[in-house]
Amino acid sequence: MACLFCQIVAKTQAADIVHEDDDIIVFKDINPRAPIHVLLVPKLHIATVNDVEDQHTLLLGKLFATAKRLAAQWSIVEQGYRLTVNVGRGGGQIIDHVHMHLVSG
Ligand code: 5GP
Ligand code: ZN
């Protein structure tokens, strides 16, 4: 399995996991750019947003719902936070497995 995030999903690669359910795993970014910087990752391997299909929309919507829930849990709703999805090398995407950055502080 070549994909780093698939390896984290499979637990063959270590990560500091902060949330996990049947569809999504959330772990701390190894190179945080703020006091809170986590990556919300669908367990299903989708390389980039350019590979998203209609059957993925519910799954990807769960990224937002999970981000909102974690923001409430971490008491950062008032101060706010940034959700970012990079697409393609020119868009800053390094890891070819769709993920959402949640950054705050
Ligand atoms: P991208 O630039 O693809 O949107 O974001 C990839 C992110 O993954 C980067 O912020 C980078 O710091 C993070 N990252 C890269 N390798 C690892 C790793 O092995 N473990 C964790 N937790 N994060 C990683
Ligand atoms: Zn993957």
mmCIF file of C-alpha atoms in Angstrom, residues 1 3 6 14 16 21 24 26-27 31 41 46 48 51 60 65 77 81 84 89 91 93 102 105:
data_model
loop_
_atom_site.group_PDB
_atom_site.id
_atom_site.type_symbol
_atom_site.label_atom_id
_atom_site.label_comp_id
_atom_site.label_asym_id
_atom_site.label_seq_id
_atom_site.Cartn_x
_atom_site.Cartn_y
_atom_site.Cartn_z
ATOM 1 C CA MET A 1 0.000 0.000 0.000
ATOM 2 C CA CYS A 3 -0.534 5.763 0.206
ATOM 3 C CA CYS A 6 -4.182 4.646 3.806
ATOM 4 C CA ALA A 14 1.689 5.693 13.424
ATOM 5 C CA ASP A 16 -1.685 10.879 16.801
ATOM 6 C CA ASP A 21 -15.407 6.349 13.227
ATOM 7 C CA ILE A 24 -13.332 9.045 8.888
ATOM 8 C CA VAL A 26 -8.698 12.513 12.235
ATOM 9 C CA PHE A 27 -5.100 12.902 13.359
ATOM 10 C CA ASN A 31 4.148 19.600 10.971
ATOM 11 C CA VAL A 41 -9.343 11.985 6.259
ATOM 12 C CA ILE A 46 -9.859 9.176 -3.095
ATOM 13 C CA THR A 48 -7.837 14.299 -5.061
ATOM 14 C CA ASP A 51 -11.513 12.189 -8.408
ATOM 15 C CA LEU A 60 -17.188 14.095 2.184
ATOM 16 C CA ALA A 65 -19.905 17.641 10.244
ATOM 17 C CA VAL A 77 -16.221 27.845 17.783
ATOM 18 C CA TYR A 81 -10.933 28.041 12.585
ATOM 19 C CA THR A 84 -8.647 23.856 3.868
ATOM 20 C CA ARG A 89 0.556 20.162 -6.691
ATOM 21 C CA GLY A 91 -2.862 23.841 -5.088
ATOM 22 C CA GLN A 93 -1.489 19.108 -2.188
ATOM 23 C CA LEU A 102 -8.587 22.064 10.433
ATOM 24 C CA GLY A 105 -5.089 29.407 17.109
#
